[in-house]
Short mmCIF file of C-alpha atoms and ligand atoms in Angstrom, two decimals:
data_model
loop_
_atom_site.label_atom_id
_atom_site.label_comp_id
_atom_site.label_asym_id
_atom_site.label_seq_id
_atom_site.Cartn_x
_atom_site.Cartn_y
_atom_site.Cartn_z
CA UNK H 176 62.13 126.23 -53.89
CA UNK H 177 59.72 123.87 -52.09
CA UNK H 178 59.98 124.11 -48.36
CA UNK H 179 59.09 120.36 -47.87
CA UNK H 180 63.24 119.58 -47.35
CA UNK H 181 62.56 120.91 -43.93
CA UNK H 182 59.65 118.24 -42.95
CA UNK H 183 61.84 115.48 -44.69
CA UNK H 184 64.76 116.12 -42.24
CA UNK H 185 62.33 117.35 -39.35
CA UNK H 186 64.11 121.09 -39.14
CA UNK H 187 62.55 123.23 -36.77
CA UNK H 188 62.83 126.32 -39.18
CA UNK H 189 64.68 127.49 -42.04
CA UNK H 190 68.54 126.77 -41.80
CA UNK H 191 71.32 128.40 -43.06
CA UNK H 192 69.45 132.07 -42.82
CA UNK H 193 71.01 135.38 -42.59
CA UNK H 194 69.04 136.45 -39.49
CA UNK H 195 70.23 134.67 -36.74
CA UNK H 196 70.07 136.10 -32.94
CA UNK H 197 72.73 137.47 -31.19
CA UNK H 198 72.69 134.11 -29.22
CA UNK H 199 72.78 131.90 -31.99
CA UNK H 200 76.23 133.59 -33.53
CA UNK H 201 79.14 130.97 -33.35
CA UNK H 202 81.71 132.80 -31.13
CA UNK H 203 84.49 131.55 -33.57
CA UNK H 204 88.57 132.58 -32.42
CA UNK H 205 88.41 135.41 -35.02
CA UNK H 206 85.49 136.71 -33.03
CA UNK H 207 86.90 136.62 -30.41
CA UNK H 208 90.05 138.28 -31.54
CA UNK H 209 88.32 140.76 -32.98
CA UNK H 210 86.18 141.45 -29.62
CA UNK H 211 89.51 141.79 -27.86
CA UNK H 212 90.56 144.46 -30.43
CA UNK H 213 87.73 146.70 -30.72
CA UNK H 214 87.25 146.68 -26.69
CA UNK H 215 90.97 148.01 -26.87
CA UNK H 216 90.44 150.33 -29.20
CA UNK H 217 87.16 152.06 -27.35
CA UNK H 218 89.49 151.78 -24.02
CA UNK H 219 91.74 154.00 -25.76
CA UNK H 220 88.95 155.88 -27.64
CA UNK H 221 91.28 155.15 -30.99
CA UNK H 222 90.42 153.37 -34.46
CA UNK H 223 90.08 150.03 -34.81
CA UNK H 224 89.78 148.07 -38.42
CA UNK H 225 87.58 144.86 -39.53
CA UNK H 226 88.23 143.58 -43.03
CA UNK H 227 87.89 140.58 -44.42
CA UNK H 228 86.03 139.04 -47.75
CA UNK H 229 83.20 139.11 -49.11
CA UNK H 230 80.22 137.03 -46.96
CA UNK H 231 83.25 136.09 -44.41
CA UNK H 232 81.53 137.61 -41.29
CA UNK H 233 82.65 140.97 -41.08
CA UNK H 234 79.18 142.50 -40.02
CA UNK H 235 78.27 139.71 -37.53
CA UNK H 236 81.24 139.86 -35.88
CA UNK H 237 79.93 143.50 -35.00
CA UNK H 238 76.80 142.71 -34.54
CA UNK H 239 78.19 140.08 -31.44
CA UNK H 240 80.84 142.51 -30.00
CA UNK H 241 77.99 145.81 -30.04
CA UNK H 242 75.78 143.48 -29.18
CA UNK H 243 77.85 142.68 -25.85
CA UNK H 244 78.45 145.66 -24.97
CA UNK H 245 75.86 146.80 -21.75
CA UNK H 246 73.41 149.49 -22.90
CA UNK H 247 73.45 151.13 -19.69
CA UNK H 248 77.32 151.96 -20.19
CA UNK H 249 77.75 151.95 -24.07
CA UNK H 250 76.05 154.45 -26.58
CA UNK H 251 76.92 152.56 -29.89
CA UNK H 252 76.07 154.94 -33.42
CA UNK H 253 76.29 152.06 -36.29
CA UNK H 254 76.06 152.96 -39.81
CA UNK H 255 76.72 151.49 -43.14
CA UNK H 256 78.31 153.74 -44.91
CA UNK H 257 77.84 154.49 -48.80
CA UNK H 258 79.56 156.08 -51.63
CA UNK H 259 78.74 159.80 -50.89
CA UNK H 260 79.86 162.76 -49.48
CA UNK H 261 81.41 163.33 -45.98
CA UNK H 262 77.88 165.35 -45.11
CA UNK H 263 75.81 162.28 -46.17
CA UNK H 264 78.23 160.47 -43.60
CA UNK H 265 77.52 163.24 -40.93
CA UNK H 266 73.76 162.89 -41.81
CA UNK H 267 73.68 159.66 -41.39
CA UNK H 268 75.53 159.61 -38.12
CA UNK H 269 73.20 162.82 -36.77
CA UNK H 270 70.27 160.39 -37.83
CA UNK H 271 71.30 157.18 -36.02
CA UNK H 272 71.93 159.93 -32.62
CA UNK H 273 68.18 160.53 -33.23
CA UNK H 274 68.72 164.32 -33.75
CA UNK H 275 66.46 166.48 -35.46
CA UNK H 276 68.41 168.76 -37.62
CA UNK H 277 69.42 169.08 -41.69
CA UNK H 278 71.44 171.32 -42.56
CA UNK H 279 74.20 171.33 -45.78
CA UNK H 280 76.85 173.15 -43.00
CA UNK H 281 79.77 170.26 -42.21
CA UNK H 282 80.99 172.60 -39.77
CA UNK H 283 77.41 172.83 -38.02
CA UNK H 284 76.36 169.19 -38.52
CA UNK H 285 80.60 168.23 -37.08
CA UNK H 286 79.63 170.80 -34.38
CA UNK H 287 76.13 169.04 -33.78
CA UNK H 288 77.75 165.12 -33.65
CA UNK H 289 80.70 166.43 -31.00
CA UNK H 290 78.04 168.13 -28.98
CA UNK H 291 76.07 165.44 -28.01
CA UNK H 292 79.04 162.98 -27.81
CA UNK H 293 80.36 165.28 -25.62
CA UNK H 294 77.11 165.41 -23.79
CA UNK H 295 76.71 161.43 -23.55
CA UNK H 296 80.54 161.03 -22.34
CA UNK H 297 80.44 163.71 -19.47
CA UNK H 298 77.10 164.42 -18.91
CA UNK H 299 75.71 161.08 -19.01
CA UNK H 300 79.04 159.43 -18.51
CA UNK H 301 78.50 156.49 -21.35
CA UNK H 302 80.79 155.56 -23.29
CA UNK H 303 80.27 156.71 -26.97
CA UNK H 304 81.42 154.66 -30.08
CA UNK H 305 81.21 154.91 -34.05
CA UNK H 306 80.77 151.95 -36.07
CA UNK H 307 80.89 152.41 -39.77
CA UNK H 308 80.45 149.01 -41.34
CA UNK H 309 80.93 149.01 -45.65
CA UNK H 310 83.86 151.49 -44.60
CA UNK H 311 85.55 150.53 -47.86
CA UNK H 312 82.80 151.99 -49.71
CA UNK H 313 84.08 155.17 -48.34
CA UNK H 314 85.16 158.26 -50.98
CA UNK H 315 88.91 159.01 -49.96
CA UNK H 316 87.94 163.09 -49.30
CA UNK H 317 85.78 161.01 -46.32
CA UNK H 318 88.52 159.63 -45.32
CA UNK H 319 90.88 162.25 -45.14
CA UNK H 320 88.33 164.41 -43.11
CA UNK H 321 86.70 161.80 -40.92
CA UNK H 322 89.35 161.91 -38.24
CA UNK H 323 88.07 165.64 -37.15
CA UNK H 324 85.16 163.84 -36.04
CA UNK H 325 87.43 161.88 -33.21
CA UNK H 326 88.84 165.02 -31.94
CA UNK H 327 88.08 166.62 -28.81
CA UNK H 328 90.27 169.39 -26.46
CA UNK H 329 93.12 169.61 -29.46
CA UNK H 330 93.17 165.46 -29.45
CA UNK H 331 93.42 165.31 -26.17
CA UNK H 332 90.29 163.70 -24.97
CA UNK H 333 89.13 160.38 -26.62
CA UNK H 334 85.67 160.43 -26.38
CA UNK H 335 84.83 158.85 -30.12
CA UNK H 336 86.66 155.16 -31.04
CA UNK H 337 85.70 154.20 -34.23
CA UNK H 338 85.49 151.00 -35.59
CA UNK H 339 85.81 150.75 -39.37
CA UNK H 340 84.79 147.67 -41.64
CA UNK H 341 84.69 147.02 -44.88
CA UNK H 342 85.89 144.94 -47.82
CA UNK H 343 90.10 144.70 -47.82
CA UNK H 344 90.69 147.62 -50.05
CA UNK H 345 89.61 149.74 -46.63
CA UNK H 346 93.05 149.26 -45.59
CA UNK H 347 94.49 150.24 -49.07
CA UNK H 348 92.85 153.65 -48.80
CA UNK H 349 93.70 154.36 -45.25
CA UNK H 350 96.96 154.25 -46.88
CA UNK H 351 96.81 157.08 -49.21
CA UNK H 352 98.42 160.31 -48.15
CA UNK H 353 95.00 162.33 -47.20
CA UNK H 354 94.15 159.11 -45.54
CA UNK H 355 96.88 159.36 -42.79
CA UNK H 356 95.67 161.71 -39.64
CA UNK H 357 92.84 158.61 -39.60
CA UNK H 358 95.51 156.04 -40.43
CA UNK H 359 97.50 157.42 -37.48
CA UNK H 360 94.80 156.52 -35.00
CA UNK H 361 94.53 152.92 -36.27
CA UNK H 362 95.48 150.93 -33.09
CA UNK H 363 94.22 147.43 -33.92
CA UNK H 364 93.07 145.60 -36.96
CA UNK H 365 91.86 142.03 -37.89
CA UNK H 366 91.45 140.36 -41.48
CA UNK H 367 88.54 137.82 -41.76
CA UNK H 368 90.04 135.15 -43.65
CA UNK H 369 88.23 132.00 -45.26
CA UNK H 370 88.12 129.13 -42.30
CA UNK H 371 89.74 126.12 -42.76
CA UNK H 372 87.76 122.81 -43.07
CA UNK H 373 87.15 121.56 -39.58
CA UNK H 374 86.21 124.99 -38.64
CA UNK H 375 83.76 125.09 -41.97
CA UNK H 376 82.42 121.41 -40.39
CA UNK H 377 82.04 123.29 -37.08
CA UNK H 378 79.91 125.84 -38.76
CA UNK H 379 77.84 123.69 -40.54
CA UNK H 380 76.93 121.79 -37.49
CA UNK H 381 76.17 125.03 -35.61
CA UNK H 382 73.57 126.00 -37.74
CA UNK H 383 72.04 122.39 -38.63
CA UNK H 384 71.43 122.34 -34.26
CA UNK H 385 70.33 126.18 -34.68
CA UNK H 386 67.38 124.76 -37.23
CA UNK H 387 66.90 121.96 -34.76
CA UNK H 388 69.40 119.07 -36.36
CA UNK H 389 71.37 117.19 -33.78
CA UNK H 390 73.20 115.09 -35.97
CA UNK H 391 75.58 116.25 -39.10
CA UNK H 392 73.65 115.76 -42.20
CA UNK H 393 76.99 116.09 -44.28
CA UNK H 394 79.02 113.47 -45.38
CA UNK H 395 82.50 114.05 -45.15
CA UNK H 396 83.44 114.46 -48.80
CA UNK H 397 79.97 117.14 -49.04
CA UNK H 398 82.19 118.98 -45.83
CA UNK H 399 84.94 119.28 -48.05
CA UNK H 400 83.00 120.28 -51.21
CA UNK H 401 80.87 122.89 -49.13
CA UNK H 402 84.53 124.27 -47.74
CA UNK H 403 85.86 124.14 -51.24
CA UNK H 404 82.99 125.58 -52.96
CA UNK H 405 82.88 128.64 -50.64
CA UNK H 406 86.40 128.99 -50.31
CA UNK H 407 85.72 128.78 -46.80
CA UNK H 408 83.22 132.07 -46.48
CA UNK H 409 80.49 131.36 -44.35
CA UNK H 410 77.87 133.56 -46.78
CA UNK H 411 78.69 131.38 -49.94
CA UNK H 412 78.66 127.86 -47.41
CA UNK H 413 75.16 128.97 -46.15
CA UNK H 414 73.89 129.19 -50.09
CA UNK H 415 76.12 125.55 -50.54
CA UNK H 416 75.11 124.01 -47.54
CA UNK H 417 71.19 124.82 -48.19
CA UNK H 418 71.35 123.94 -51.84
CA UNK H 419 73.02 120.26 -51.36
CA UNK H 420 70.45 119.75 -48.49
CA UNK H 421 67.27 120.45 -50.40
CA UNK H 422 69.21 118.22 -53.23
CA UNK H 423 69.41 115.59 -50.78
CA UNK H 424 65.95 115.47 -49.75
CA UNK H 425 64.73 115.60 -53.89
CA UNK H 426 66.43 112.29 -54.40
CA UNK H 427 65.30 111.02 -50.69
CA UNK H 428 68.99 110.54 -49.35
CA UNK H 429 69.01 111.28 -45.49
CA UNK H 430 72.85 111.94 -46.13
CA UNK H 431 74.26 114.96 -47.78
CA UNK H 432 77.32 114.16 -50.70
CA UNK H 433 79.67 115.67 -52.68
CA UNK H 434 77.14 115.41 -55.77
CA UNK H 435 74.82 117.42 -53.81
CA UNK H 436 76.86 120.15 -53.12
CA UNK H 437 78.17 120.30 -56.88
CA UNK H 438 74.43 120.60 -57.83
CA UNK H 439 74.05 123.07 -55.30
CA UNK H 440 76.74 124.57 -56.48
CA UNK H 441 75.35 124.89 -60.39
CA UNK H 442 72.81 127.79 -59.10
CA UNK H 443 74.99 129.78 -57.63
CA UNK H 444 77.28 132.82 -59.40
N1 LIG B 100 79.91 133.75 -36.33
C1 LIG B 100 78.89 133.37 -37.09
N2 LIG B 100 77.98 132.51 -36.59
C2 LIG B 100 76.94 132.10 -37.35
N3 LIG B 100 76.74 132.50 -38.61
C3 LIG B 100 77.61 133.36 -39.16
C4 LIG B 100 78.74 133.85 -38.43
N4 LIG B 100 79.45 134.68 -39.23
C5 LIG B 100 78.80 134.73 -40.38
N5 LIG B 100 77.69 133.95 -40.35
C6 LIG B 100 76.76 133.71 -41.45
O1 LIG B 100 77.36 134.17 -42.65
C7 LIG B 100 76.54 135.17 -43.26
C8 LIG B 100 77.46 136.24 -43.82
O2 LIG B 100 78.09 136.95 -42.77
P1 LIG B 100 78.22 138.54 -42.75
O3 LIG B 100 77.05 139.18 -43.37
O4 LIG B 100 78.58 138.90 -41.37
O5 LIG B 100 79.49 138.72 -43.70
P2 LIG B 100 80.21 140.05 -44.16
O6 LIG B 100 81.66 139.77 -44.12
O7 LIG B 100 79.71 141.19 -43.37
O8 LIG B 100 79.72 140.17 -45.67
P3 LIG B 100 79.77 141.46 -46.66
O9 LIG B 100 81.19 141.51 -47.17
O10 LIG B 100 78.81 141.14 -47.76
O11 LIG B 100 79.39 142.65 -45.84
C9 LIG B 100 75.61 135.66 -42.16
O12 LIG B 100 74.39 136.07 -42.70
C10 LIG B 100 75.44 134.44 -41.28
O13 LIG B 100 74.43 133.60 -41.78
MG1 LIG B 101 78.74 142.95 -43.97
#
């Protein structure tokens, strides 16, 4: 698509984008909510859960409360997880610790990730935590072994929270049988919902001004077809939202409408 939208409503840069900084993330209530959970979780070195739909926010809502937590004090292992084995899991979590060492052992490679936890809590005196984002991609043998990871002095000492997200069928498979010791530790969760409209017009303006817009470029009946449309997820109102603007500046409107959004809305799946 032509980039000459941008000069025709004077935007700074591209808008709409997936990589925003951790300064430029709208700190919406869910955030927030979900900041208060995982910080209660880590206090009491349990399990905390993030799910939500597809594209609703999920991973920068992690992204603002790890990236708020102070380096000096926090030790933060994130990883996405995938579809494999509980040793690709370990593997990937040795990795992201930045330790040199493959081996197909789950009892050394488990003995290798509570070391240096162990190490970073009362050695260095940090405070360790596991994030696993795409949890829900997660095979259920994972889950019903993942919880061994968390325990220190026969459970006694919590010196790994973990923070799970995923997609909401996370939940549903924390609540099969095998899934339960992890279940158990589950002290907090939040569901990432669709917004409603005046927190979709909110989020619209937010990242117009982050691409250097002052003024809303939507009409209000484009608002509501951008909400509609994405049934209020912010990934699907980013696609929307850039699609009815470049549509806007084709036909030289300096206003965003409805009609916009519905052609916007014919390239999307
Ligand atoms: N709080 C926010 N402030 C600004 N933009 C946001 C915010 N939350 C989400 N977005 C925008 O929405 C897009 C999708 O969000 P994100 O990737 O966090 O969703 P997700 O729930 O993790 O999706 P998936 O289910 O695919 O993992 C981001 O790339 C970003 O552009
Ligand atoms: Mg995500």
């Amino acid at each position: 698509m032509s980039e000459t939208y941008r000069t025709f409503f004077g935007m700074q840069r591209e808008p709409f984008t997936a990589d925003i900084s951790l300064r430029e993330i709208l700190v919406t209530p869910t955030i927030k909510a979900i900041t208060e959970r995982i910080q209660y979780a880590i206090r009491l070195g349990a399990v905390a859960l993030v799910t939500g739909e597809i594209g609703s926010g999920k991973s920068t809502a992690l992204r603002h409360v790890i990236g708020n937590l102070h380096p000096s004090k926090y030790r933060v292992i994130y990883v996405t997880a995938t579809s494999g084995s509980i040793l690709e899991l370990y593997r990937q979590v040795i990795n992201e610790m930045g330790i040199d060492i493959t081996s197909n052992s789950r009892a050394l490679l488990t003995k290798t990730i509570k070391q240096e936890v162990l190490e970073l809590s009362q050695g260095k005196k940090m405070k360790v935590v596991l994030v696993i984002d795409e949890a829900s991609l997660l095979r259920l043998t994972v889950f019903a072994e993942l919880h061994t990871l968390t325990q220190f002095e026969n459970d006694s000492k919590p010196f790994l929270p973990l923070i799970l997200a995923g997609q909401n069928n996370l939940v549903e498979n924390l609540r099969f049988r095998d899934s339960l010791p992890l279940a158990s530790r589950v002290v907090a969760k939040k569901h990432l919902q669709g917004v409603d409209r005046e927190a979709m017009e909110t989020y619209l303006d937010h990242h117009l001004n982050l691409a250097g817009v002052k003024i809303s470029l939507f009409e209000e009946g484009a608002v509501t077809a951008v909400h509609q449309g994405a049934g209020g997820l912010f990934r699907k109102a980013n696609h929307l939202a850039r699609g009815s603007i470049i549509a806007a500046a084709k036909s030289e409107k300096t206003m965003v409408t409805a009609e916009h959004v519905r052609l916007a809305a014919t390239e999307l799946l």
